Amino acid sequence: MAAPENTLHSTDSPLKRQREDEVNGVSDTLSKEPQPNGLSSVIPGWFSEISPMWPGEAHSLKVEKILFQGKSDYQDVMVFQSATYGKVLILDGVIQLTERDECAYQEMITHLPLCSIPNPKKVLVIGGGDGGVLREVARHSSVEKIDICEIDKMVVDVSKEYFPDIAVGFADPRVTLNIGDGVAFLKAAPEGTYDAVIVDSSDPIGPAQELFEKPFFESVARALRPGGVVCTQAESIWLHMHIIEDIVVNCRQVFKGSVNYAWTTVPTYPSGMIGFMLCSTEGPSVDFKHPVNPIDENDSQQAARPLKFYNREIHSAAFCLPSFAKRAIASKEN
Amino acid sequence: MAAPENTLHSTDSPLKRQREDEVNGVSDTLSKEPQPNGLSSVIPGWFSEISPMWPGEAHSLKVEKILFQGKSDYQDVMVFQSATYGKVLILDGVIQLTERDECAYQEMITHLPLCSIPNPKKVLVIGGGDGGVLREVARHSSVEKIDICEIDKMVVDVSKEYFPDIAVGFADPRVTLNIGDGVAFLKAAPEGTYDAVIVDSSDPIGPAQELFEKPFFESVARALRPGGVVCTQAESIWLHMHIIEDIVVNCRQVFKGSVNYAWTTVPTYPSGMIGFMLCSTEGPSVDFKHPVNPIDENDSQQAARPLKFYNREIHSAAFCLPSFAKRAIASKEN
C-alpha cells in the first residue's frame, strides 16, 4: 500500500505485504514493535489493535477496504470499512470509534455531565475532533455556545469526509472550531467561562498525555463556573486501575465539588468498556448520580435522530462499580 | 503439538505449525474454517477466538504455555497459561473463563438470582462444570442442597486440575455432582423441587443448543417451586439481540412471574459483556431489581474469599439497559 502522506487520499490497495519476519512459517511479529497503523502482518486482511497499554491481548476487526491512510503532524490516521462494525477510525493504531458502537461512548461522555446540571449554556469540548460529542451536545436546547479545541485538523477533515453522521456535529451553528492545543486553549480561556467541559481524549500515550495530568485539571477547574462540571475519558477499571487511582487523587485535589467515576460498555474498546471521571467545582452542588436535566425523548428535535444508548436509568447505573473498583477508588478518598 | 486425545494430559509444545495455506506470504486462514481449538496460524503464539457467532472480529490472548488439550465426547477442551489473563479455559475454540475476569460472570450469574429471593434452600446448576457457580452458591448460608448437572466430565476434571480456586466449589458438602444431560435431569426432577436454577451454558452452537429452546425453559419452570427463580446465560445485546428477543418471547410464555434481562461486563467475552435472563414462576412475586437477600460482606465466612465483583448497587444497575436494547426487548412484551 502507499506510504502514509500528510494529505487526504484514499486507497483500495489490498492489505498484502511480504512477511519478512517469518522463519519456518512462524511469525513472531507480536514480540517486535507493532506497525504504527495496526495493519501489520499479524492477521493479514484484518486490523489488530496491539498496544503496550493492554499487553498480551489484541482485538481484531476484518477489513473490507482501507478508505484513508495519512500521517498528520501528531499521529497516524486511518479509516477502513470493516466487515461487521461499519467504518472504523484508527489513530496511532488504536480504535477511536466504529459506526456500530460509537453511540455508547459519544452519548455517555456527553449526557452524563450535561444531564447532571440545569440549563447548560456554554460547553467546551477538548479533543473530540470526529464531531460525535458535538452532535450530542447539540441535542441540548439550553446550550448557546459550543467551543471545541482539537489539536489535529486531519481528524476533523477525515471525519467530515468519511463519517458524515458523526461529523454532523460541526454543522450546528452554535459550534466554534479551534484547531490547536487544548491545554493552551484552556489557559487562555477567561476564568469561570463554561458550564461544562468534556475531554474526549485518546489514551495517555501520545498527543493526549497532558490531558491526564494535574496541571490540566487545574486549567479545567479555572475555566469552569462555580458548580460547573467536567467529564473526561478515564480508561478501564479492568486494565488501568492504577491510572484511574492517580486521576482520582488528582481530581480530588483540584475539584472541590464532587468527584465520581462512571463507565459504559463499548465493545471495540479494550476490555469492552471505558470509564469517565465526572467532577464539579465548588459552588452549587452537583449530584451526578441523579440527573436533573433529562433529555426529553419525545422532543420533536430528537425524533429525527433518536438517542440509541443513553437514558435516565443507564445514567444512574453508570456510577455503580464492581466491588474491586469501588474499593480501589474508595482507598484514594480523603 | 500432540493430537487431541480423550484423556487428561499436559503439553508444553510450542505453538508452531507449518502454514500450508500461505500463498506469497499472505494467509487467508480467516476465510476458511477456523481450527477447532483456536490455535490456528492466525496469530502464531496467540490464541484467537474466531466464531460464526461473532463474524468479522476476534479477540486474541498471548499464550505462554499450553497446559492441556483434549477432546471429550462433546467438545474440544484446552487450558493455557496466558501472558496477562492468568489461566484460560477454552471449549470448542471459545473462551469460557480466564482467572483474571471470571469473578464478574460467576458472581453475577449466581447472586443476581439468589439475592433476589429470601432464604434459597435448594439450588440446581445446569452446566457450570468448572465449579465457579458452585463456589458462589456456597456463599449463601441458607442453601441446604446444591445439585449440579454437567454433561462433560472432562470439564470438571480439567477444572479440578488446573483451576483449583474455581473448582473449590465442588468441595462444598452440600454439592451433588451429576454427569449427564441437563435436559434429561430436569425432566426427571420432581415438580417444584428447586428455589433457584442457574443455567451456566456455553453458546447455542454446540452441546448447549437445547438450553436456549422453549421445551427446556418449560422443564425449568416445572422443576421450580412457585415463585422460584431461574438465571440463564443470555448472550450480548451488542451481538445477538435477535437471539435475546427470541429468548424473551419464549420466557414470557413459560414464566408467569417476571421476565428480565440483565448484563455485566466481562472483558474476555465477545463484545466485552454478557447478559442473563432472570425469570420467576407464578407464586410469591420476585422483584429482581431490588434484592431482598443481601450477602453480608462482613460475614466471617466471606472474609477469607471476599466477593470481587458483586454488590447490591451493581445488582440493581445490571437491569438498566441501553435504549436500543430496552426498545428491542419492550417490543417483545405482551
XYZ file of C-alpha atoms in Angstrom:
668
model
C 0.000 0.000 0.000
C 1.052 3.598 -0.445
C 3.288 5.151 2.162
C 1.377 7.381 4.553
C 1.259 11.002 3.457
C 0.209 14.075 5.295
C -2.720 14.671 2.953
C -6.177 13.277 2.429
C -6.247 10.429 -0.012
C -7.971 7.132 -0.320
C -6.692 3.763 -1.359
C -8.200 0.427 -2.049
C -4.956 -1.492 -2.216
C -5.307 -4.960 -0.778
C -3.658 -5.482 2.580
C -0.813 -7.539 1.240
C 2.814 -7.290 2.084
C 5.692 -9.683 2.237
C 6.259 -11.141 5.663
C 9.948 -10.570 6.113
C 9.841 -11.671 9.715
C 8.824 -15.235 9.055
C 11.034 -18.133 9.906
C 9.820 -21.597 9.162
C 6.282 -20.348 8.616
C 6.016 -18.888 12.096
C 5.735 -15.172 12.626
C 6.943 -13.568 15.801
C 5.665 -10.170 14.825
C 3.981 -9.616 18.136
C 7.198 -9.714 20.058
C 8.505 -6.849 17.941
C 7.269 -3.313 17.622
C 3.791 -3.247 16.136
C 3.263 -1.429 12.870
C 2.116 2.111 13.664
C -1.131 1.649 11.780
C -2.045 -1.771 13.170
C -2.146 -3.252 9.681
C 0.768 -5.462 10.482
C 1.283 -8.894 9.113
C -0.244 -10.246 12.314
C -3.558 -11.129 10.727
C -3.346 -10.337 7.049
C -6.569 -8.750 5.881
C -7.517 -7.844 9.444
C -6.723 -4.897 11.676
C -5.244 -5.911 15.037
C -5.150 -3.474 17.921
C -1.887 -4.062 19.729
C -0.591 -1.654 22.340
C 1.657 -1.598 25.386
C -1.417 -0.144 27.121
C -3.014 -3.633 27.021
C -0.218 -6.182 26.691
C -0.980 -9.806 25.899
C -4.305 -9.192 24.182
C -5.489 -7.823 20.872
C -8.875 -7.175 19.353
C -9.036 -7.663 15.598
C -11.547 -6.498 13.010
C -11.833 -7.840 9.496
C -11.029 -5.133 6.940
C -13.122 -4.894 3.783
C -11.359 -1.867 2.345
C -8.945 0.793 3.507
C -10.540 4.159 2.840
C -7.851 6.504 4.114
C -4.329 6.430 5.476
C -2.405 9.524 6.417
C 0.169 10.887 8.810
C -0.629 14.184 10.457
C 1.750 16.315 12.495
C 0.578 14.380 15.545
C -0.344 10.834 14.644
C -1.133 8.174 12.076
C -4.712 8.404 10.883
C -6.563 5.565 9.173
C -10.135 4.822 8.153
C -11.310 1.441 6.948
C -14.555 -0.247 6.088
C -14.856 -3.238 8.416
C -16.813 -6.398 7.707
C -19.193 -6.107 10.653
C -18.626 -2.818 12.546
C -19.163 -0.298 9.748
C -16.460 2.281 9.122
C -13.674 2.493 11.696
C -11.401 5.407 12.684
C -7.902 4.484 13.888
C -5.355 6.879 15.431
C -1.817 5.598 16.020
C -3.050 2.032 15.652
C -5.810 2.376 18.254
C -9.544 2.157 17.510
C -11.188 5.522 18.208
C -14.663 4.692 17.002
C -16.695 2.338 14.862
C -20.046 3.207 13.346
C -21.624 0.247 15.117
C -20.861 1.190 18.711
C -19.861 4.879 18.722
C -23.264 5.773 20.172
C -22.326 4.329 23.571
C -19.220 6.443 24.057
C -20.450 9.693 22.481
C -23.809 9.689 24.235
C -22.437 8.752 27.644
C -19.440 11.131 27.721
C -21.784 13.974 26.753
C -25.058 13.382 28.556
C -23.580 12.187 31.857
C -22.273 15.730 32.519
C -24.895 17.774 30.648
C -27.900 15.994 32.162
C -26.429 16.497 35.641
C -26.767 20.304 35.677
C -29.754 22.515 34.943
C -29.677 24.528 31.699
C -26.082 24.187 30.492
C -25.345 27.169 28.234
C -21.619 27.235 27.448
C -19.834 23.971 26.714
C -16.204 23.306 25.799
C -15.061 20.104 24.114
C -11.341 19.255 24.241
C -10.391 16.718 21.582
C -13.449 15.130 20.026
C -12.309 16.016 16.508
C -14.650 13.441 14.982
C -17.607 15.652 15.926
C -19.627 12.994 17.735
C -19.601 14.772 21.086
C -20.679 17.987 19.340
C -23.579 16.105 17.787
C -24.661 15.026 21.269
C -24.117 18.422 22.937
C -26.280 19.948 20.209
C -29.270 17.905 21.433
C -29.455 20.210 24.463
C -31.633 23.149 23.519
C -30.418 25.192 26.513
C -26.895 25.299 25.075
C -25.987 28.618 23.429
C -22.282 28.230 22.707
C -20.172 25.152 21.930
C -16.415 25.628 21.684
C -14.226 22.772 20.542
C -10.435 22.628 20.613
C -8.969 19.724 18.644
C -5.232 19.512 18.116
C -5.307 17.572 14.850
C -7.064 19.088 11.833
C -6.679 15.843 9.915
C -9.047 14.113 12.340
C -11.702 16.751 11.645
C -11.213 16.584 7.871
C -11.250 12.798 7.791
C -14.362 12.640 9.929
C -16.217 15.111 7.710
C -15.233 13.054 4.671
C -15.886 9.526 5.949
C -18.207 9.831 8.966
C -20.888 12.343 7.971
C -23.345 11.013 10.574
C -20.796 11.754 13.287
C -19.213 14.945 11.915
C -22.734 16.354 11.548
C -21.993 17.877 14.948
C -19.789 20.508 13.279
C -22.770 21.782 11.287
C -24.522 23.162 14.361
C -24.404 26.990 14.245
C -23.518 27.180 17.943
C -20.175 25.417 17.302
C -16.832 27.252 17.047
C -13.955 25.017 15.952
C -10.456 25.834 17.189
C -7.543 23.812 15.859
C -4.846 23.852 18.498
C -3.566 22.653 21.827
C -6.351 22.101 24.359
C -4.054 22.869 27.279
C -3.150 26.290 25.860
C -6.756 26.969 24.873
C -7.939 26.356 28.424
C -5.222 28.545 29.910
C -6.288 31.400 27.647
C -9.997 30.990 28.437
C -11.442 33.632 30.796
C -11.961 32.268 34.307
C -15.390 30.800 35.015
C -16.466 30.699 31.374
C -18.006 27.269 30.947
C -20.868 25.324 32.471
C -19.333 22.080 31.257
C -16.050 20.844 29.803
C -15.905 17.474 28.029
C -12.464 15.969 27.495
C -12.767 13.462 24.664
C -9.162 12.370 24.529
C -7.274 9.372 23.262
C -5.138 7.299 25.648
C -2.372 8.873 27.776
C 0.324 7.593 25.413
C 0.692 10.091 22.556
C -0.680 13.580 21.992
C -3.252 13.270 24.796
C -0.726 12.631 27.568
C -1.013 16.072 29.191
C -4.793 15.706 29.411
C -4.352 13.166 32.208
C -2.096 15.354 34.369
C -2.877 17.630 37.302
C -1.977 20.999 35.696
C -4.536 20.265 33.014
C -7.244 19.551 35.571
C -6.367 22.846 37.272
C -6.889 24.679 33.980
C -10.233 22.949 33.547
C -11.351 23.919 37.043
C -10.325 27.527 36.400
C -12.298 27.707 33.150
C -15.464 26.327 34.776
C -18.046 28.432 36.581
C -18.727 27.588 40.249
C -20.692 24.334 40.254
C -19.574 23.638 36.693
C -18.857 20.091 35.553
C -16.164 18.200 33.687
C -16.325 14.758 32.121
C -13.082 13.212 30.986
C -12.253 9.900 29.355
C -10.789 7.809 32.161
C -9.796 4.357 30.912
C -10.974 0.906 32.034
C -11.203 -0.480 35.557
C -10.155 -3.896 34.200
C -6.938 -2.670 32.595
C -5.848 0.591 34.169
C -6.975 0.741 37.768
C -3.698 2.403 38.755
C -4.100 5.179 36.179
C -7.645 5.685 37.431
C -6.491 5.839 41.047
C -3.973 8.533 40.096
C -6.631 10.505 38.233
C -8.954 10.245 41.237
C -6.241 11.563 43.558
C -5.539 14.491 41.230
C -9.203 15.283 40.750
C -9.938 15.224 44.481
C -7.234 17.820 44.991
C -8.483 20.053 42.195
C -12.276 19.711 42.104
C -13.849 20.734 45.390
C -17.433 19.881 44.445
C -17.717 16.157 43.777
C -15.540 13.522 42.121
C -17.072 10.391 40.602
C -16.166 7.539 38.309
C -18.683 6.127 35.825
C -18.379 3.634 32.991
C -20.071 2.267 29.924
C -19.863 -0.770 27.675
C -18.093 -0.117 24.335
C -17.366 -3.424 22.559
C -14.468 -2.174 20.435
C -12.543 -0.539 23.274
C -10.000 -2.664 25.155
C -11.725 -4.793 27.810
C -15.067 -3.842 26.231
C -15.633 -0.825 28.428
C -14.467 2.707 29.079
C -14.712 4.941 32.100
C -15.224 8.630 32.781
C -14.281 10.962 35.608
C -17.134 13.301 36.444
C -16.199 16.206 38.690
C -17.692 19.517 39.720
C -16.164 22.715 41.016
C -17.052 24.348 44.314
C -20.421 26.072 44.134
C -23.969 24.825 43.614
C -23.711 21.121 44.399
C -23.974 18.549 41.625
C -25.325 15.061 42.310
C -24.156 13.268 39.183
C -25.948 10.055 40.071
C -29.372 11.671 39.925
C -29.704 13.633 36.673
C -31.713 16.865 36.924
C -31.765 17.763 33.238
C -33.320 14.885 31.308
C -33.300 14.809 27.538
C -36.913 14.527 26.546
C -37.109 11.578 24.178
C -40.442 12.841 22.907
C -38.973 16.189 21.884
C -39.597 16.668 18.165
C -35.983 17.832 17.760
C -34.796 14.392 18.842
C -37.245 12.419 16.729
C -35.175 12.550 13.543
C -32.080 11.170 15.270
C -33.170 9.406 18.458
C -30.727 8.533 21.204
C -29.508 4.981 20.717
C -27.862 4.348 24.050
C -28.352 6.949 26.777
C -31.365 7.073 29.062
C -32.041 8.147 32.619
C -31.662 4.669 34.127
C -28.348 3.909 32.465
C -27.111 7.322 33.599
C -27.527 6.380 37.255
C -26.387 2.785 36.687
C -23.110 4.000 35.160
C -21.921 5.100 38.610
C -22.345 1.626 40.143
C -18.967 -0.078 40.219
C -17.816 -3.647 40.750
C -16.520 -4.171 44.278
C -12.847 -4.353 43.292
C -13.045 -0.946 41.605
C -15.180 0.557 44.346
C -12.625 -0.489 46.963
C -9.664 0.790 44.934
C -11.286 4.186 44.381
C -12.520 4.440 47.974
C -8.954 3.822 49.166
C -7.994 7.097 47.459
C -10.645 9.132 49.223
C -9.521 11.813 51.614
C 1.689 -30.388 19.204
C 0.157 -33.705 20.108
C -3.138 -34.654 18.536
C -6.053 -34.153 20.905
C -6.889 -37.227 22.935
C -9.823 -38.012 25.122
C -7.676 -38.139 28.245
C -6.038 -35.701 30.596
C -2.526 -34.808 29.598
C -0.405 -31.738 29.505
C 1.966 -30.436 26.908
C 4.353 -27.595 26.662
C 4.996 -27.912 22.949
C 5.493 -24.554 21.311
C 2.594 -23.366 19.204
C 4.310 -23.951 15.907
C 2.936 -25.496 12.804
C 3.613 -25.175 9.123
C 1.334 -22.723 7.404
C 0.133 -24.759 4.461
C -2.385 -22.132 3.490
C 0.096 -19.420 2.679
C 0.497 -18.014 -0.769
C 3.072 -15.341 -1.313
C 3.432 -14.778 2.415
C -0.224 -13.909 2.862
C -2.520 -16.143 4.843
C -6.217 -16.245 4.194
C -6.878 -18.555 7.083
C -9.761 -16.499 8.356
C -11.830 -17.046 5.259
C -11.581 -20.792 5.835
C -12.848 -22.912 8.664
C -11.159 -21.965 11.913
C -9.129 -24.588 13.726
C -11.348 -26.251 16.318
C -9.038 -25.268 19.156
C -8.478 -21.654 18.122
C -4.730 -22.210 17.957
C -4.749 -21.547 14.272
C -1.990 -19.938 12.347
C -3.853 -16.641 12.638
C -1.543 -15.205 15.272
C 1.150 -17.760 15.958
C 1.853 -17.950 19.662
C -1.531 -16.405 20.422
C -4.995 -17.838 20.862
C -7.583 -16.199 18.598
C -11.275 -16.594 19.287
C -12.974 -16.915 15.932
C -16.579 -17.991 15.606
C -19.517 -17.641 13.243
C -21.321 -16.322 16.337
C -19.303 -13.076 16.018
C -18.132 -12.781 12.418
C -15.559 -10.187 11.413
C -13.938 -9.830 14.826
C -11.616 -11.850 17.011
C -10.173 -11.389 20.456
C -6.680 -12.788 20.905
C -4.708 -13.656 24.020
C -0.989 -14.267 24.119
C -0.225 -17.867 25.110
C 2.655 -18.552 27.482
C 2.171 -22.305 27.656
C -0.465 -24.840 26.717
C -1.327 -26.802 29.832
C -3.946 -29.192 28.478
C -5.553 -30.200 25.216
C -8.145 -32.915 24.936
C -11.217 -33.987 23.040
C -14.145 -35.172 25.098
C -17.266 -36.885 23.797
C -18.777 -33.423 23.419
C -16.139 -30.855 22.618
C -12.516 -29.804 22.356
C -11.115 -28.786 25.725
C -7.996 -26.670 26.174
C -6.278 -24.874 29.030
C -3.417 -22.448 28.568
C -1.417 -20.059 30.659
C -1.898 -16.620 29.120
C 0.529 -13.731 29.365
C -1.840 -11.330 31.133
C -5.162 -13.053 31.973
C -3.922 -15.970 34.072
C -5.011 -19.462 33.091
C -7.703 -19.729 30.422
C -10.293 -22.463 29.752
C -11.346 -22.930 26.116
C -14.194 -25.154 24.875
C -14.541 -25.689 21.118
C -12.304 -22.697 20.487
C -14.342 -20.308 22.652
C -13.097 -18.678 25.864
C -15.129 -19.950 28.824
C -13.215 -18.231 31.580
C -9.947 -16.580 32.494
C -8.622 -16.291 36.023
C -8.477 -12.524 35.677
C -12.134 -11.819 34.953
C -14.094 -14.963 35.899
C -15.323 -13.223 39.050
C -17.661 -10.983 37.039
C -19.532 -13.793 35.338
C -19.616 -16.297 38.217
C -20.674 -13.788 40.842
C -23.325 -12.113 38.709
C -24.964 -15.270 37.281
C -25.218 -16.633 40.832
C -26.040 -13.716 43.089
C -28.489 -11.970 40.748
C -30.978 -14.842 41.264
C -30.022 -15.931 44.791
C -30.048 -12.430 46.280
C -33.483 -11.819 44.753
C -35.345 -14.371 46.900
C -35.402 -14.857 50.659
C -33.616 -17.930 52.047
C -32.882 -20.040 48.966
C -32.515 -23.662 50.119
C -32.361 -25.924 47.052
C -30.364 -24.810 44.034
C -29.739 -26.561 40.721
C -26.861 -25.648 38.420
C -27.054 -26.805 34.786
C -23.645 -26.749 33.116
C -21.121 -24.853 35.191
C -18.682 -27.773 35.168
C -15.788 -25.518 36.144
C -17.291 -25.187 39.632
C -17.268 -21.397 39.802
C -21.027 -21.052 40.158
C -20.965 -23.685 42.919
C -18.312 -21.654 44.716
C -20.633 -18.653 44.613
C -23.812 -20.553 45.566
C -21.929 -21.917 48.568
C -21.580 -18.374 49.954
C -25.289 -18.459 50.802
C -25.643 -19.967 54.248
C -29.382 -20.570 53.764
C -28.666 -23.089 51.000
C -29.007 -26.729 52.077
C -28.683 -28.631 48.805
C -26.788 -27.828 45.608
C -27.312 -30.140 42.633
C -25.213 -29.721 39.525
C -25.709 -31.453 36.191
C -22.783 -31.046 33.795
C -22.730 -33.000 30.552
C -18.957 -33.160 30.146
C -16.875 -34.864 32.833
C -13.677 -33.655 31.193
C -14.598 -30.063 32.032
C -14.940 -30.990 35.704
C -11.685 -32.955 35.756
C -9.736 -30.252 33.947
C -11.084 -27.562 36.236
C -10.144 -29.517 39.370
C -6.649 -29.987 37.960
C -5.923 -26.515 36.605
C -8.349 -24.112 38.309
C -8.377 -25.074 41.992
C -9.631 -21.633 43.070
C -12.667 -22.103 40.852
C -13.279 -25.849 41.253
C -13.186 -25.303 45.020
C -16.960 -25.102 44.635
C -17.115 -28.901 44.270
C -15.636 -29.320 47.747
C -18.727 -27.949 49.475
C -20.527 -30.821 51.262
C -23.914 -29.588 50.051
C -22.942 -30.284 46.415
C -24.072 -33.373 44.462
C -22.412 -33.719 41.067
C -24.346 -35.425 38.269
C -22.595 -36.056 34.967
C -25.251 -36.116 32.285
C -27.692 -34.261 30.111
C -29.219 -31.255 31.863
C -32.410 -31.507 29.832
C -32.999 -35.111 30.935
C -32.010 -34.303 34.520
C -34.600 -31.542 34.716
C -37.326 -33.727 33.228
C -36.633 -36.366 35.867
C -36.619 -33.865 38.741
C -39.749 -33.896 40.928
C -42.027 -30.944 40.207
C -41.462 -27.850 42.329
C -38.135 -29.031 43.745
C -35.872 -26.008 43.448
C -35.846 -22.462 44.745
C -33.404 -21.470 42.018
C -31.983 -22.907 38.800
C -28.823 -21.427 37.292
C -28.083 -22.294 33.673
C -24.372 -21.723 33.119
C -24.205 -22.776 29.495
C -21.895 -22.169 26.592
C -23.215 -20.563 23.396
C -26.185 -22.018 21.474
C -23.884 -23.583 18.869
C -22.719 -26.968 20.186
C -23.765 -29.067 23.168
C -25.680 -26.201 24.806
C -28.088 -25.629 21.916
C -31.134 -27.166 23.613
C -30.636 -24.943 26.651
C -31.849 -21.967 24.622
C -35.092 -23.590 23.440
C -38.623 -23.419 24.797
C -39.025 -27.071 25.907
C -36.004 -26.596 28.143
C -37.488 -23.492 29.751
C -40.692 -25.468 30.360
C -38.695 -28.140 32.189
C -37.015 -25.455 34.280
C -40.355 -23.898 35.206
C -41.712 -27.317 36.186
C -38.743 -28.056 38.440
C -39.037 -24.712 40.246
C -41.279 -24.076 43.232
C -43.934 -21.351 42.873
C -42.076 -18.031 42.970
C -38.818 -19.815 42.185
C -36.188 -18.178 40.003
C -34.010 -19.055 37.045
C -30.948 -17.265 35.726
C -29.648 -18.307 32.348
C -26.712 -17.127 30.253
C -28.300 -14.966 27.564
C -25.661 -13.583 25.202
C -24.771 -9.977 24.367
C -27.087 -7.141 23.370
C -24.381 -5.861 21.001
C -24.034 -9.105 19.063
C -27.135 -11.223 19.489
C -30.155 -9.015 20.007
C -32.264 -11.345 17.853
C -31.360 -14.406 19.931
C -32.217 -12.414 23.046
C -35.548 -11.318 21.601
C -36.398 -14.966 20.890
C -35.408 -15.986 24.414
C -37.557 -13.183 25.843
C -40.564 -14.332 23.818
C -40.098 -17.928 24.987
C -39.582 -16.930 28.599
C -42.664 -14.701 28.653
C -44.741 -17.657 27.522
C -43.266 -20.014 30.093
C -42.514 -17.939 33.202
C -45.631 -16.300 34.569
C -43.926 -14.386 37.374
C -41.486 -11.894 35.901
C -39.053 -11.881 32.979
C -36.000 -9.607 32.995
C -32.740 -9.118 31.158
C -29.573 -8.074 32.995
C -25.945 -7.813 31.934
C -22.408 -7.497 33.163
C -19.012 -6.516 31.832
C -16.692 -9.490 31.119
C -13.634 -8.338 29.136
C -12.813 -11.702 27.565
C -16.315 -12.434 26.292
C -17.226 -11.245 22.793
C -18.229 -7.560 22.841
C -16.887 -7.376 26.406
C -20.188 -8.192 28.056
C -22.649 -10.990 28.683
C -26.320 -10.994 29.543
C -28.648 -13.066 31.695
C -32.357 -13.834 31.606
C -33.844 -13.708 35.077
C -37.329 -15.155 35.368
C -39.641 -16.300 38.120
C -42.536 -18.721 38.173
C -46.054 -17.849 39.250
C -46.303 -17.522 43.015
C -44.768 -15.140 45.528
C -43.654 -12.205 43.388
C -39.966 -11.586 42.760
C -38.662 -8.075 42.121
C -35.244 -8.890 40.698
C -34.191 -5.253 40.531
C -34.402 -4.804 44.288
C -32.524 -7.639 46.016
C -34.065 -8.856 49.286
C -31.328 -11.277 50.309
C -28.044 -9.383 50.533
C -24.769 -11.179 51.030
C -23.285 -9.710 54.143
C -19.774 -8.641 53.219
C -18.859 -8.546 56.895
C -19.814 -12.193 57.399
C -16.761 -14.029 58.700
C -17.453 -16.844 56.221
C -16.888 -14.408 53.371
C -13.792 -12.792 54.826
C -11.371 -15.434 53.574
C -12.589 -15.138 49.990
C -14.319 -11.779 49.604
C -16.575 -11.012 46.670
C -14.571 -9.301 43.955
C -17.342 -8.033 41.737
C -20.903 -8.327 43.040
C -22.537 -5.818 45.347
C -26.031 -4.513 45.928
C -25.657 -1.461 43.680
C -24.297 -3.362 40.707
C -27.119 -5.876 41.146
C -29.743 -3.210 40.507
C -27.644 -1.455 37.855
C -27.363 -4.694 35.857
C -31.027 -4.382 34.870
C -30.582 -0.924 33.312
C -30.254 -1.324 29.563
C -29.107 0.940 26.751
C -32.055 2.405 24.860
C -31.606 0.247 21.757
C -31.810 -2.935 23.841
C -34.627 -1.625 26.008
C -36.705 -0.851 22.917
C -35.977 -4.222 21.287
C -36.965 -6.134 24.426
C -40.016 -3.954 25.080
C -41.209 -4.685 21.538
C -41.484 -8.355 22.553
C -43.650 -7.654 25.568
C -47.174 -8.993 25.549
